[in-house]
XYZ file of C-alpha atoms in Angstrom:
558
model
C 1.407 -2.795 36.247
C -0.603 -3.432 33.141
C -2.438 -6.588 32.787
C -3.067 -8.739 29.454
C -5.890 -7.571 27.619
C -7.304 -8.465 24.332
C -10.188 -7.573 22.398
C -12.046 -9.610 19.425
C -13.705 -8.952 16.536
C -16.148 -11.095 15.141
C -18.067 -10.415 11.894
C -21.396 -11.852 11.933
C -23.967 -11.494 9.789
C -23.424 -9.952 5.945
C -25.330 -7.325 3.869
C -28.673 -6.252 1.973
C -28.550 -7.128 -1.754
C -26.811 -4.244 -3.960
C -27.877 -3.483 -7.631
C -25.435 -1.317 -9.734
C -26.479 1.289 -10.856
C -24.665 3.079 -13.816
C -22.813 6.258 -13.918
C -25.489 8.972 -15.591
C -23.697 11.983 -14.540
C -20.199 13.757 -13.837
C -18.682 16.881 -12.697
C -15.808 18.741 -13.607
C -12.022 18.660 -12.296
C -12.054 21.300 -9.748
C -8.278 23.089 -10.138
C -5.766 23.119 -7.538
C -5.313 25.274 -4.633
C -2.794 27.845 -3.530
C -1.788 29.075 0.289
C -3.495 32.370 -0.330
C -6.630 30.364 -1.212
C -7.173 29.548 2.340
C -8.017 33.441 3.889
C -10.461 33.911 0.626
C -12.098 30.138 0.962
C -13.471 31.217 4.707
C -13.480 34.912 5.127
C -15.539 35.640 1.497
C -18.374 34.490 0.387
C -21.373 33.143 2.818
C -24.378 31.344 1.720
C -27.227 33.869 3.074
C -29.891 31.445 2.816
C -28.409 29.368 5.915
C -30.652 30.674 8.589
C -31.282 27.033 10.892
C -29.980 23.400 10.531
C -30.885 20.328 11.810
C -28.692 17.707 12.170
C -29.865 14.108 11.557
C -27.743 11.862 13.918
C -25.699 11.985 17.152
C -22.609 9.999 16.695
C -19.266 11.464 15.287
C -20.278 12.476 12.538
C -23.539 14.213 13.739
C -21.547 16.091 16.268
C -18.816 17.354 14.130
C -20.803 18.806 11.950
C -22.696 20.644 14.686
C -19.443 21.603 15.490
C -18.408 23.124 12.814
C -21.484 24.884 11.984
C -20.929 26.455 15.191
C -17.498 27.344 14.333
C -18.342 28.771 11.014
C -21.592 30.692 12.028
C -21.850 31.469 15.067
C -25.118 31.946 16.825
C -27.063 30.345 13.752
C -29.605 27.728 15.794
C -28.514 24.383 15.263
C -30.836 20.877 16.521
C -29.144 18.074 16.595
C -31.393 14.496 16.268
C -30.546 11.361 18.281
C -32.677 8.533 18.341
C -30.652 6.611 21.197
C -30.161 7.945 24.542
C -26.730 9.226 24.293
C -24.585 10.827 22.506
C -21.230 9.017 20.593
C -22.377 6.430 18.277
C -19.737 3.775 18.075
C -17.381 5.436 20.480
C -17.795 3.465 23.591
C -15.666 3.231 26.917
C -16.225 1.682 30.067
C -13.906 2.028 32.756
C -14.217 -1.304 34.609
C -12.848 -1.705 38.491
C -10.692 -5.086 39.369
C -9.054 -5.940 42.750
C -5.694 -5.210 41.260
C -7.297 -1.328 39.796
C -9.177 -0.039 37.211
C -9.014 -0.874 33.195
C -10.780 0.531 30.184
C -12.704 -1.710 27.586
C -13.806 0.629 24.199
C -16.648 -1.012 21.922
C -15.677 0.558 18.912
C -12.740 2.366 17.403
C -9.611 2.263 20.041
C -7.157 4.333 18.068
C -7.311 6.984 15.240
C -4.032 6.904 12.141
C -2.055 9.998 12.265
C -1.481 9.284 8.192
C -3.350 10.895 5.219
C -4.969 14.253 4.654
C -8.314 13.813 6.300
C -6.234 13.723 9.481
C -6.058 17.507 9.599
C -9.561 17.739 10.773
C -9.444 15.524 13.268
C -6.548 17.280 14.875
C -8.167 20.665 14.516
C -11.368 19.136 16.441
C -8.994 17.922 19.011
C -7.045 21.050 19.472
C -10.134 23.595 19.451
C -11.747 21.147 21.976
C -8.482 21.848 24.285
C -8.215 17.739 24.193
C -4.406 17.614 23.235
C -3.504 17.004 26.803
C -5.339 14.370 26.859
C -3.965 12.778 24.202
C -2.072 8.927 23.929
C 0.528 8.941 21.686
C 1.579 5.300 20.214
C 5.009 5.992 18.013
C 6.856 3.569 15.563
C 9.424 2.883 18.855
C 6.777 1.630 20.842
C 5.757 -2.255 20.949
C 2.494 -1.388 19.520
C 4.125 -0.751 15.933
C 4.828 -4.415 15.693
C 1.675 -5.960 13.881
C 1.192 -9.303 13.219
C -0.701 -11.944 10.168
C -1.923 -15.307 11.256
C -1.400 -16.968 8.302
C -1.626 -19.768 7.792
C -1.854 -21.563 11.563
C 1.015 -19.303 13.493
C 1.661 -15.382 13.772
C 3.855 -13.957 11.301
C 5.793 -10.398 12.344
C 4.512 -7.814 9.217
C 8.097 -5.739 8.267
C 8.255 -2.303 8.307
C 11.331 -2.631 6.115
C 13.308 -4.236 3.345
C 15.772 -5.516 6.251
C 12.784 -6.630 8.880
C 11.287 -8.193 5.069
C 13.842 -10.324 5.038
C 14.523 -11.234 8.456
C 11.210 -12.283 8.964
C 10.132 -15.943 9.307
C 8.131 -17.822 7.369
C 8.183 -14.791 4.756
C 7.911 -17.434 1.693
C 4.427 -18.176 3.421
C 3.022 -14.915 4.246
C 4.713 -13.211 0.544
C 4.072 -15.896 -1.697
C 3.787 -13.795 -4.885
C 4.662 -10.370 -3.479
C 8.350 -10.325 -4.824
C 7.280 -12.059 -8.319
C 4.358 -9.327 -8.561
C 6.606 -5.975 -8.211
C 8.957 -7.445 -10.443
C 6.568 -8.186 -13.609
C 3.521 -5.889 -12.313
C 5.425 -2.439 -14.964
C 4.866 -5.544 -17.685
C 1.205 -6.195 -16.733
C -1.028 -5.209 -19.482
C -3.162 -1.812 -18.867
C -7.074 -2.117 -18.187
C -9.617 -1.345 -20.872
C -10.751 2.250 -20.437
C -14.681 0.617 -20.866
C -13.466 -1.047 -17.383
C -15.256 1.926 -15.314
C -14.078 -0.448 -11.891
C -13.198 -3.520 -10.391
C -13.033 -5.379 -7.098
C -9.252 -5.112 -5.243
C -8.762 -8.632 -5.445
C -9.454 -8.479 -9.239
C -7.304 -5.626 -9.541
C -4.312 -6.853 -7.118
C -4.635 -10.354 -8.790
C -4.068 -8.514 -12.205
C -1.199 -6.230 -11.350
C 0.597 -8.331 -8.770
C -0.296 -12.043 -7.681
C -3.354 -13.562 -6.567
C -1.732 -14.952 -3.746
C -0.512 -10.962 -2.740
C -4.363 -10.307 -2.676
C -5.956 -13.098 -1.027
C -3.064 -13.224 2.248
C -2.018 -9.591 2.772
C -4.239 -7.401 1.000
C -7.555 -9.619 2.413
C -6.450 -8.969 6.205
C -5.754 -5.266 5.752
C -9.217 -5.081 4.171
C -10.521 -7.132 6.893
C -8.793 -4.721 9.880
C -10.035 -1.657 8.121
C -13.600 -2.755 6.563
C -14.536 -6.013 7.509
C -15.490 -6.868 4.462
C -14.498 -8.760 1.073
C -11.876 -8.357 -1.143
C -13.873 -10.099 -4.070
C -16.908 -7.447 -3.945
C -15.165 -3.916 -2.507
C -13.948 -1.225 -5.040
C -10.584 -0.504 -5.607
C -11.665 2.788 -7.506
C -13.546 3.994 -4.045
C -11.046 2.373 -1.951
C -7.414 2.779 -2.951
C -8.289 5.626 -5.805
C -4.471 6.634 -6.402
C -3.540 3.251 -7.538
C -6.692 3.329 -9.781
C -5.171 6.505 -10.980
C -1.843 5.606 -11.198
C -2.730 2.775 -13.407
C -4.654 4.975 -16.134
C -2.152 7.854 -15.943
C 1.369 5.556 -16.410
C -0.191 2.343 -17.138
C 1.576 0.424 -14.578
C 1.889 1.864 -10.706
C 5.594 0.537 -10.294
C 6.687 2.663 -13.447
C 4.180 5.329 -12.238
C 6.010 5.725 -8.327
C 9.492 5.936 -10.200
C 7.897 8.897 -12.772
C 6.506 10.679 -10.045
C 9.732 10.788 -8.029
C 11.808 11.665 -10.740
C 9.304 14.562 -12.001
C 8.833 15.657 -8.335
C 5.324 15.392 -8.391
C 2.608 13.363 -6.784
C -1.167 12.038 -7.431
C -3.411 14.357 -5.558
C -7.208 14.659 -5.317
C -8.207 18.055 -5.446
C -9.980 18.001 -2.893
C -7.760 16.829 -0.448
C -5.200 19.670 -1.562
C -8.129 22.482 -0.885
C -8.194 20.577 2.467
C -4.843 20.630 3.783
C -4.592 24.354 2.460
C -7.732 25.119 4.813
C -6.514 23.979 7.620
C -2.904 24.700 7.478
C -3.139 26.430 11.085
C -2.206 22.553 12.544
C 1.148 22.366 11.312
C 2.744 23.364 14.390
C 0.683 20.272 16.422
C 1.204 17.994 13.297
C 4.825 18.599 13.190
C 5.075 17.852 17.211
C 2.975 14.599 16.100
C 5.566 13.847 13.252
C 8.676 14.400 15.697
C 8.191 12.538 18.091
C 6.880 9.531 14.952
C 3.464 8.938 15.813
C 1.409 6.455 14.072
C -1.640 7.155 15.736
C -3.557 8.577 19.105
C -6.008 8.470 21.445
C -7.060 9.629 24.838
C -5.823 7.985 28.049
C -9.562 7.936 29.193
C -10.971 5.861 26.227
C -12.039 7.596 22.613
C -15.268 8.362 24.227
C -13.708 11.186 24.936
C -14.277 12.935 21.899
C -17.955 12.636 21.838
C -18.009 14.053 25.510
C -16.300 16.851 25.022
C -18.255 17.769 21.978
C -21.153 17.421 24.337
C -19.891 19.688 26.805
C -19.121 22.184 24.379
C -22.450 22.367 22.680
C -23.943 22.592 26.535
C -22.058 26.426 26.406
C -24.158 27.576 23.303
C -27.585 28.265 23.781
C -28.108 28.052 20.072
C -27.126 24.797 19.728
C -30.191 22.183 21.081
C -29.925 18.718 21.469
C -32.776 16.110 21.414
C -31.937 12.936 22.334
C -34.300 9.395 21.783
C -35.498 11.068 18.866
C -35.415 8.993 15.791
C -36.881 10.788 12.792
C -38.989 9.290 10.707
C -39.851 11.809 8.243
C -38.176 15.012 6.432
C -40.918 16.608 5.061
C -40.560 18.749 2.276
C -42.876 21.770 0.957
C -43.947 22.706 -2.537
C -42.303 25.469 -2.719
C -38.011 24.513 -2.670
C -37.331 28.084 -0.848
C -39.297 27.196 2.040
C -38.081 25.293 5.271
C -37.392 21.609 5.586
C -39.868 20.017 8.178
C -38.573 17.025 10.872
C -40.817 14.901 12.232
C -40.498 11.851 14.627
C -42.087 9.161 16.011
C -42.304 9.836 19.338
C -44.260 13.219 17.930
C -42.275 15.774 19.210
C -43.243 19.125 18.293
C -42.343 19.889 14.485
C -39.389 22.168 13.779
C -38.483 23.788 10.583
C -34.758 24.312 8.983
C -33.611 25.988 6.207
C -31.077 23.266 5.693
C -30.925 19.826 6.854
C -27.659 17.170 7.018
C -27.986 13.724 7.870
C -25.560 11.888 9.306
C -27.536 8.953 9.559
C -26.655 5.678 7.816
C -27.217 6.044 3.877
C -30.282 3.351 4.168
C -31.798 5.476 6.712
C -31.804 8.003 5.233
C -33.166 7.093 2.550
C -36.164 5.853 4.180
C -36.962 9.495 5.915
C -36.556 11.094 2.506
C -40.512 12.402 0.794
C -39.084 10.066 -1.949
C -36.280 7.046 -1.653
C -33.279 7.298 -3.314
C -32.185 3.225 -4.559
C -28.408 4.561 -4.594
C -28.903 5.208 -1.068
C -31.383 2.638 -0.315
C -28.766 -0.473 -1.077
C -25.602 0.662 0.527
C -24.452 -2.639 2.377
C -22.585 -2.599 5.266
C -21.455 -5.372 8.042
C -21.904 -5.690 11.434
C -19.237 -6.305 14.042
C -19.188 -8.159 17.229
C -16.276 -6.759 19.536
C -15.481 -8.792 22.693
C -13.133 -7.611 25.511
C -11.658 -9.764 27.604
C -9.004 -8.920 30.912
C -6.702 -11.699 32.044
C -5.326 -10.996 35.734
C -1.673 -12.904 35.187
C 1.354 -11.170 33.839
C 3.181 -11.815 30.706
C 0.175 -13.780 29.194
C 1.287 -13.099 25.428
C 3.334 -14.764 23.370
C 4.144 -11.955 21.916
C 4.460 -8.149 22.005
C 2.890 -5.850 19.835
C -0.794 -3.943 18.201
C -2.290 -6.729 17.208
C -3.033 -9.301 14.508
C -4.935 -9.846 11.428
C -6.787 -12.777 10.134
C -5.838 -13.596 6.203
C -9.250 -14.409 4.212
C -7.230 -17.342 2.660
C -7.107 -19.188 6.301
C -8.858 -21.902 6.499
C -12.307 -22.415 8.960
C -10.695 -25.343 10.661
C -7.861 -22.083 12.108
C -10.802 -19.793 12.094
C -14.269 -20.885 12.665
C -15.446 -18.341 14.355
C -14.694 -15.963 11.500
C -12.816 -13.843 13.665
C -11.251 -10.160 12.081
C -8.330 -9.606 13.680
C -7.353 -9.520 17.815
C -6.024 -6.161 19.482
C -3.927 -6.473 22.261
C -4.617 -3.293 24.205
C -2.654 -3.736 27.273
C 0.260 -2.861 24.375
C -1.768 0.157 22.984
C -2.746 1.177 26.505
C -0.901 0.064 28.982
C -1.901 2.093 31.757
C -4.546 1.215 34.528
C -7.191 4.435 35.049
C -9.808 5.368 37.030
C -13.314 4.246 36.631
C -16.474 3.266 37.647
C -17.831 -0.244 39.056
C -18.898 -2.244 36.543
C -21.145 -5.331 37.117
C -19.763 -8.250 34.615
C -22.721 -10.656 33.068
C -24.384 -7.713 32.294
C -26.008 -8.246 28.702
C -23.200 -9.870 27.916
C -23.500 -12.973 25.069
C -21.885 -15.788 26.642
C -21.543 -17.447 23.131
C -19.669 -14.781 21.778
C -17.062 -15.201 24.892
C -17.027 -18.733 24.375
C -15.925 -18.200 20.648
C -13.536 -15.228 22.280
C -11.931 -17.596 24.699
C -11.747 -20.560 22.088
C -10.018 -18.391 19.497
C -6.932 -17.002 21.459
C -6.269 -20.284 23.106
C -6.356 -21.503 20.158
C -4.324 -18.746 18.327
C -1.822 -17.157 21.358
C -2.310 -20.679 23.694
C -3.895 -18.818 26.402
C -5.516 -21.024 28.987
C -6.502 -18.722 31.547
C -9.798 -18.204 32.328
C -10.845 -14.102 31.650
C -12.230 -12.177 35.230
C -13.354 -9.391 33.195
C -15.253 -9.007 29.604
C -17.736 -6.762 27.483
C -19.259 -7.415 24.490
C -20.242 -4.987 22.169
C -22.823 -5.843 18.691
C -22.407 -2.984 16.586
C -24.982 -3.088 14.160
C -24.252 -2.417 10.171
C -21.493 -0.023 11.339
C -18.791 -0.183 8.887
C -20.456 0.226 5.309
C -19.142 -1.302 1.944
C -17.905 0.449 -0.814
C -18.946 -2.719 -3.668
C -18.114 -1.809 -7.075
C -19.492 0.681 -8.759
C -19.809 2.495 -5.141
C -18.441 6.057 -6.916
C -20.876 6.209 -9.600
C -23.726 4.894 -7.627
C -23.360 7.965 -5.130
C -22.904 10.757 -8.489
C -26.657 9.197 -9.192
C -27.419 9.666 -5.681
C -26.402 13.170 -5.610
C -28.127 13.879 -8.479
C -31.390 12.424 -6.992
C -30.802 14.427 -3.947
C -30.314 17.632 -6.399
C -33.621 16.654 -7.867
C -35.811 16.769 -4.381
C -34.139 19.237 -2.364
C -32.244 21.788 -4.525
C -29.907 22.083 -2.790
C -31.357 22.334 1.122
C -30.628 18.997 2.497
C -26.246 17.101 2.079
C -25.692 13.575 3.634
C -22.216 13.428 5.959
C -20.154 10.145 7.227
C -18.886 7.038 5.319
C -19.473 7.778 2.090
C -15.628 8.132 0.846
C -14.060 6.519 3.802
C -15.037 4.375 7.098
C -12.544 5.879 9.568
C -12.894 8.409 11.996
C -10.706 10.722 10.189
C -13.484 10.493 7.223
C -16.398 11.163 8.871
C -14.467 14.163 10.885
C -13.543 15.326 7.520
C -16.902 14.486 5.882
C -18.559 16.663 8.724
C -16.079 19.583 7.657
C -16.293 19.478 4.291
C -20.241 19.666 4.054
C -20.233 22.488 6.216
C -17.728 24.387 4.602
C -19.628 23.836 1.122
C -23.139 24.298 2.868
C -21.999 28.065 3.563
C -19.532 28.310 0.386
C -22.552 27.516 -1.980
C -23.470 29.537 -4.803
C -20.605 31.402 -4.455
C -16.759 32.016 -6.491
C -15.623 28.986 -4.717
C -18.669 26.676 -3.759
C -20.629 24.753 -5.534
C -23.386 25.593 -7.195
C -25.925 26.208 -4.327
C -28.767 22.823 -5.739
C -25.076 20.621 -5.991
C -24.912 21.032 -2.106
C -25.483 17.338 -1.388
C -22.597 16.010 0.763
C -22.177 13.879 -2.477
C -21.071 16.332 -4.557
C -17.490 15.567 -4.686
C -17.855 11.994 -3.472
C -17.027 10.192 -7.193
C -16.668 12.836 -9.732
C -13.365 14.229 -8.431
C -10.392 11.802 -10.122
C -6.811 12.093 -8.351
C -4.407 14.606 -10.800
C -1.384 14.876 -10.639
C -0.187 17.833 -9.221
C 3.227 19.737 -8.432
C 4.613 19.208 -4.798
């Protein structure tokens, strides 16, 4: 029988100062795709140049695009860069033994969303890797699809529905302006066009209610980015109400347009995407039967990573060096010839004709002959994740995913600036096998004090936890501020500037999830061999950036 099990979240310390810097160049609108596109996209054209690539960076990102370099061109020799000792990045599980069986703790991401287009190459990773067996489905009838606010001392039960809306208690609390904001927001005046962006709480304040911003719309950012309403981008961030504002000038009168017209706001590059990989509809509809809301694998997400590691262990062209940070891409006179990586441990120099990093953007800045600011002052937050395993039964008070913390709670209901709390025994409710695990084990016993404190304070659990982890993850979930979009166009163009078009950037950069940096991994490698072709960018726009800002949502037939 499952046990109760909840894990923590506590942001701790903040960010590196960010300077704007202002939008100094733009691409063009690429045009929309068709279903015949997708056998031309990867069959034609292939960037001859691409004789070796490194990859900078071991953790999903790094490994994907190995992957898919592999996939694309086979036998090309591929060196992948790690400066820890394993493999994985953020994707942690430990399988922990108790007297009553064996449970699973995860430092990092626990579950990935089934929603939204950059799902499609997650799924095609996961089927290629033969991994769908292994698969955990949580659907909208399980308890896990009930999520939760604490706002402003007490859970409050988030509807999935008008009816559920208003059959939920304490709604005036939780909604206070949500009803009075849909209802005036098609008579809010437009933005400026010299308004280039704005922060989401500026923007949700301004279409809807400040109140709407600083309850809900604070603790989704929180559960997704950690971060701060008053200082993230709505442009980078939620791009298609951005769009729908300055298309229809209201995104109420907008929806209704759209639906009536039978068309939708689309980015183009997420139409080229779900045209490329297509060949997933048969797994994606199984996934949309049976109502999933998202997966993961019944032996922890760590999964992933380890069978990407076992698969690259089949290809001897595909070499992995592991507590090998780099601290240098070195660069020649000459742009045609290869791309040098050096370390600090002084392994021998190798040369690539093309290099991706998957490395944080600050990193790699620093490696780079020449830093690039845009790059340099990308903030990001760190995250403090605490597991904890009660022994006794029935310890919740109630059943569902989890909860949120509002920003707009006060420090007196949250002073350990908690995130949000995940009750996994509902997400996972099965015991596995597993190795021993010895508790006290660089474990921070403040940070379990601070767990313990916060859901007996929260949930009125008094029990005493047998079992707990904690996990620091270090500046792992960056921060789109405003201005992100048009600080990374001037940090492609930088990157045009030194490398012509040899070394791209992959991971956060348009997204935080998994699903992003699966999809930034794809994309890069796609374009990487597509460049200087009929449908590739120009071969010195190959950046990884390339399409990160420039590329507005259209609107597009369904």
């Amino acid at each position: 029988m499952p046990r109760s099990q909840a894990n923590l979240c506590l942001q701790r310390h903040r960010r590196l100062a960010c300077k704007c810097v202002p939008l100094l160049f733009n691409s063009k609108l690429t045009q929309g795709t068709t279903p015949n596109t997708r056998n031309v996209y990867l069959a034609g054209y292939t960037n001859k140049k691409v004789k070796s690539v490194a990859v900078l960076g071991g953790g999903i990102t790094g490994l994907a695009t190995a992957f898919y370099i592999s996939k694309r061109a086979p036998g090309i020799p591929i060196t992948i860069y790690e400066a820890g000792p394993r493999l994985g990045g953020w994707l942690t599980s430990k399988h922990i033994r108790t007297p009553d069986g064996r449970i699973l703790f995860q430092g990092g991401p626990k579950t990935i969303r089934t929603s939204g287009v950059s799902f499609l190459s997650t799924i095609q990773m996961i089927r290629q890797l033969d991994l769908v067996n292994e698969l955990e489905i949580i659907t909208q009838r399980s308890r896990a699809s009930n999520k939760f606010l604490y706002y402003p001392d007490r859970l409050v039960l988030l509807p999935n529905s008008l009816s559920s809306y208003l059959g939920t208690p304490n709604r005036r609390v939780v909604f206070e302006g949500l009803l009075q904001g849909l209802i005036m927001e098609p008579f809010r005046k437009t933005r400026p066009e010299s308004l280039s962006d704005e922060s989401i709480s500026s923007f949700l304040s301004r279409r809807f209610h400040p109140k709407f911003a600083q309850n809900l719309a604070s603790a989704f950012i929180h559960g997704i980015y950690g971060g701060d309403i008053d200082r993230l981008s709505v442009k980078s961030i939620f791009p298609y109400l951005w769009a729908s504002e300055k298309y229809f000038g209201s995104i109420f009168n907008g929806a209704i347009q759209l639906a009536i017209r039978g068309r939708t706001i689309i980015n183009p590059r997420d139409d080229l995407l779900s045209v490329l990989l297509s060949e997933n509809d048969f797994l994606l509809s199984t996934l949309q039967t049976q109502r999933a809301m998202m997966i993961s694998f019944n032996k922890g997400m760590e999964a992933l990573p380890l069978a990407l590691a076992r698969y690259f262990e089949r290809l001897p062209n595909v070499h992995i060096k592991l507590n090998a940070p780099v601290k240098l891409i070195k660069k020649r006179e000459e742009p045609s010839k290869p791309l040098e990586i050096l370390t600090t441990n002084n392994l021998p120099t190798n040369s690539f004709s093309h290099v991706i990093s998957a490395l944080p953007a600050p990193l790699t800045s620093s490696i780079l002959p020449m830093p690039i600011a845009p790059l340099s002052t990308v903030e990001a937050v760190t995250v403090q994740v605490v597991n904890l395993f009660f022994p006794s039964r029935n310890i919740l008070p109630v059943r569902g995913f989890g909860y949120l913390i509002s920003k707009s709670v006060s420090p007196e209901h949250n002073p350990e600036q908690a995130l949000g709390v995940i009750f996994d025994s509902e997400c996972q409710p099965k015991m596995i096998d597993g190795e021993p695990f010895a508790p006290g084990t660089t474990l921070s016993q403040e940070a379990v004090a601070n767990a313990l404190s916060l859901v007996r304070r929260h949930l009125g659990i008094v029990d005493e936890a047998t079992h707990y982890m904690v996990s620091t993850q270090k500046n792992c979930i960056p921060q789109f501020t405003v201005g992100h979009d048009d600080r990374m166009d001037f940090a492609h163009e930088l990157l045009k500037i030194q490398f012509s078009g040899r070394l791209a950037v992959a991971g956060p950069y348009r997204g935080v999830g998994i699903n992003d940096c699966i999809r930034s991994a794809y994309e890069t490698v796609i374009d990487m061999f597509r460049a200087g072709g009929p449908l590739g960018p120009a071969e010195e726009d190959w950046t990884g950036l390339h399409a990160c800002g420039s590329y507005e949502p259209y609107i597009i037939a369904r």
